Amino acid sequence: MKIIRYIATALIALVGFTSCEKFLDKRDPTATSFEEFYNTEEDLRRVVYSSYLDVFTHASDRKLLFYMMDGRSDNAYARNTADHHRVIADGSMNSNSAFAEYYWSLHNKHMGRLNTFIDKAHIPYVENEAVRERYKAVLEGLRVWHYFRLTFYWGDVPFALQPLDLETAIQPAMPKEQILDSLFKISEDIARRLPENEGTTNAYMFNRYSFKALVMRYALFNQRYELAARLAKEIIDSHKYELHPVYGDLFNYKADKTNKEFIMKFDMESHDNSATNSFRDLAPQYRSGNGQSYVVPTKALVDSYWTLQGRPIDQCPLYTKEEYELNPKLNRDPRYAMSIMGHGDLFYGEEINIYNPDNPMYHENLRASRSGYWFRKFVDEADAFRSGGNMHFPLLRYAEVLLTYAEAKIMLNDIDDLAKQCINDIRRRAGLDMTVADVTLENRTQQEWLKLLQNERRIELAGEGLRYEDIIRWRIAEEVLNQPALGHTRMVNGQKVTLKIEDRKFLPHQYLWPFHESTLKVEPGLRQNPGY
């Protein structure tokens, strides 16, 4: 890792990002100062665009795509180790793991750019000062996002909000809680300076409420429950967002561009209308289709879908747990069929048979699913035989706001009517039998409420990249990642047989990531996290 984040000029940083090359072409290729190449509103927009693209809205890099990140958790299996997610899930991470250097360098390199651009935001000539202030606030919001991620994964890290040079680049780490105190305070000012509504173009850029939603997420992740509940309530009371009536339509072309549920957007404009690859990454191989099954659901996720009546499958009087395991669609929460497909389901008009070696979806094929399941989310058959798609994705949607309010109130042991309504609204939209699934019908202890909420969050947001953060912050990774990753279950000669994908392990020190050995050599102010 090079300490680019501290000493590189904005020009060098921009030139280095080839994914934005055509977007960042400048009038003067020989420019060597801000005054020469950073002087108009369009320049500001390009900087903001590239700051989103290279980390948060990259449409083709599986190491960065949000829908790949369930492969870090008990929800899914990621088959390609080069994508980094599998190394995190199987417990083999150490101080020489490539992912540690990759993500650390990526975030810090971009923060170095952002510090420089924010410091020089006064240079571009913009007739309307409010426009410049908006772009500056967006850049500041992106910097906050980077620090939220860094502190979540690594804990104590260096913290700087201004450009650094060779003399000031080497800094000791600052305690995580101290950084968070600063970030949450700064975020209030940033939100105030952002526009209240998103624009008709550049909708992926932060507006006041999408940024508040991001801060809400990390307030919850960091046990700032009063702040999380307050921000969630402000978003609810704004009436700017709503649950889309049909859950499954959010994750294909039926409603991906028209719903009012997506708050933080990964839309086509955010990556210059380049092709999206969710079919390639998630779908089954089908004849000459391009599905690669790079990340696929596990049995643990399938079994977590409760019944149509909102009960765990081992606590339902209608059927046995074994009957539910053998038939995942039996009397199940409708979100299962809208999120996952597997053996016996139809795909592109053909029945999936994971046990037939002549079927392209045979579970031992390289491009098939080792679990026998695939995500249906973000897999639209319209993309089956073309090189890419044009899908819009949610980085954060309104359902998460409702679940966040409910969880924060549960953790505060202040479970009010709105918290119960939030859970009921999610369940009702999903299509559960509310004569039984209505959460107001029975009294629960705080721990029972938390268990219900945790599972509701898991299945509502399955395949959307949040499960790893959830099991880390709930401190349950030692429970759920110390079990083998399993797949489809069937009866063979009267015996129940389940596909085994891999063994996994999780050690207590792995709640934080390691600093890579090369990072420690060039940044002596850092100290390795315990256990590595």
mmCIF file with all atom_site columns, C-alpha atoms in Angstrom, residues 38-44 121-129 132:
data_model
loop_
_atom_site.group_PDB
_atom_site.id
_atom_site.type_symbol
_atom_site.label_atom_id
_atom_site.label_alt_id
_atom_site.label_comp_id
_atom_site.label_asym_id
_atom_site.label_entity_id
_atom_site.label_seq_id
_atom_site.pdbx_PDB_ins_code
_atom_site.Cartn_x
_atom_site.Cartn_y
_atom_site.Cartn_z
_atom_site.occupancy
_atom_site.B_iso_or_equiv
_atom_site.pdbx_formal_charge
_atom_site.auth_seq_id
_atom_site.auth_comp_id
_atom_site.auth_asym_id
_atom_site.auth_atom_id
_atom_site.pdbx_PDB_model_num
ATOM 1  C CA . TYR A 1 38  ? -10.751 22.255 -11.708 1.00 0.00 ? 38  TYR A CA 1
ATOM 2  C CA . ASN A 1 39  ? -12.659 25.386 -12.515 1.00 0.00 ? 39  ASN A CA 1
ATOM 3  C CA . THR A 1 40  ? -16.305 24.796 -13.510 1.00 0.00 ? 40  THR A CA 1
ATOM 4  C CA . GLU A 1 41  ? -19.476 23.215 -12.174 1.00 0.00 ? 41  GLU A CA 1
ATOM 5  C CA . GLU A 1 42  ? -18.974 20.341 -14.612 1.00 0.00 ? 42  GLU A CA 1
ATOM 6  C CA . ASP A 1 43  ? -15.580 19.696 -13.015 1.00 0.00 ? 43  ASP A CA 1
ATOM 7  C CA . LEU A 1 44  ? -17.224 19.515 -9.602  1.00 0.00 ? 44  LEU A CA 1
ATOM 8  C CA . ALA A 1 121 ? -13.921 23.421 -3.446  1.00 0.00 ? 121 ALA A CA 1
ATOM 9  C CA . HIS A 1 122 ? -13.738 27.214 -3.584  1.00 0.00 ? 122 HIS A CA 1
ATOM 10 C CA . ILE A 1 123 ? -11.670 27.182 -6.798  1.00 0.00 ? 123 ILE A CA 1
ATOM 11 C CA . PRO A 1 124 ? -14.263 26.245 -9.464  1.00 0.00 ? 124 PRO A CA 1
ATOM 12 C CA . TYR A 1 125 ? -16.239 29.210 -10.681 1.00 0.00 ? 125 TYR A CA 1
ATOM 13 C CA . VAL A 1 126 ? -19.954 28.593 -10.088 1.00 0.00 ? 126 VAL A CA 1
ATOM 14 C CA . GLU A 1 127 ? -22.293 31.536 -10.439 1.00 0.00 ? 127 GLU A CA 1
ATOM 15 C CA . ASN A 1 128 ? -24.770 30.068 -7.964  1.00 0.00 ? 128 ASN A CA 1
ATOM 16 C CA . GLU A 1 129 ? -22.924 29.622 -4.678  1.00 0.00 ? 129 GLU A CA 1
ATOM 17 C CA . ARG A 1 132 ? -21.031 24.716 -5.170  1.00 0.00 ? 132 ARG A CA 1
#
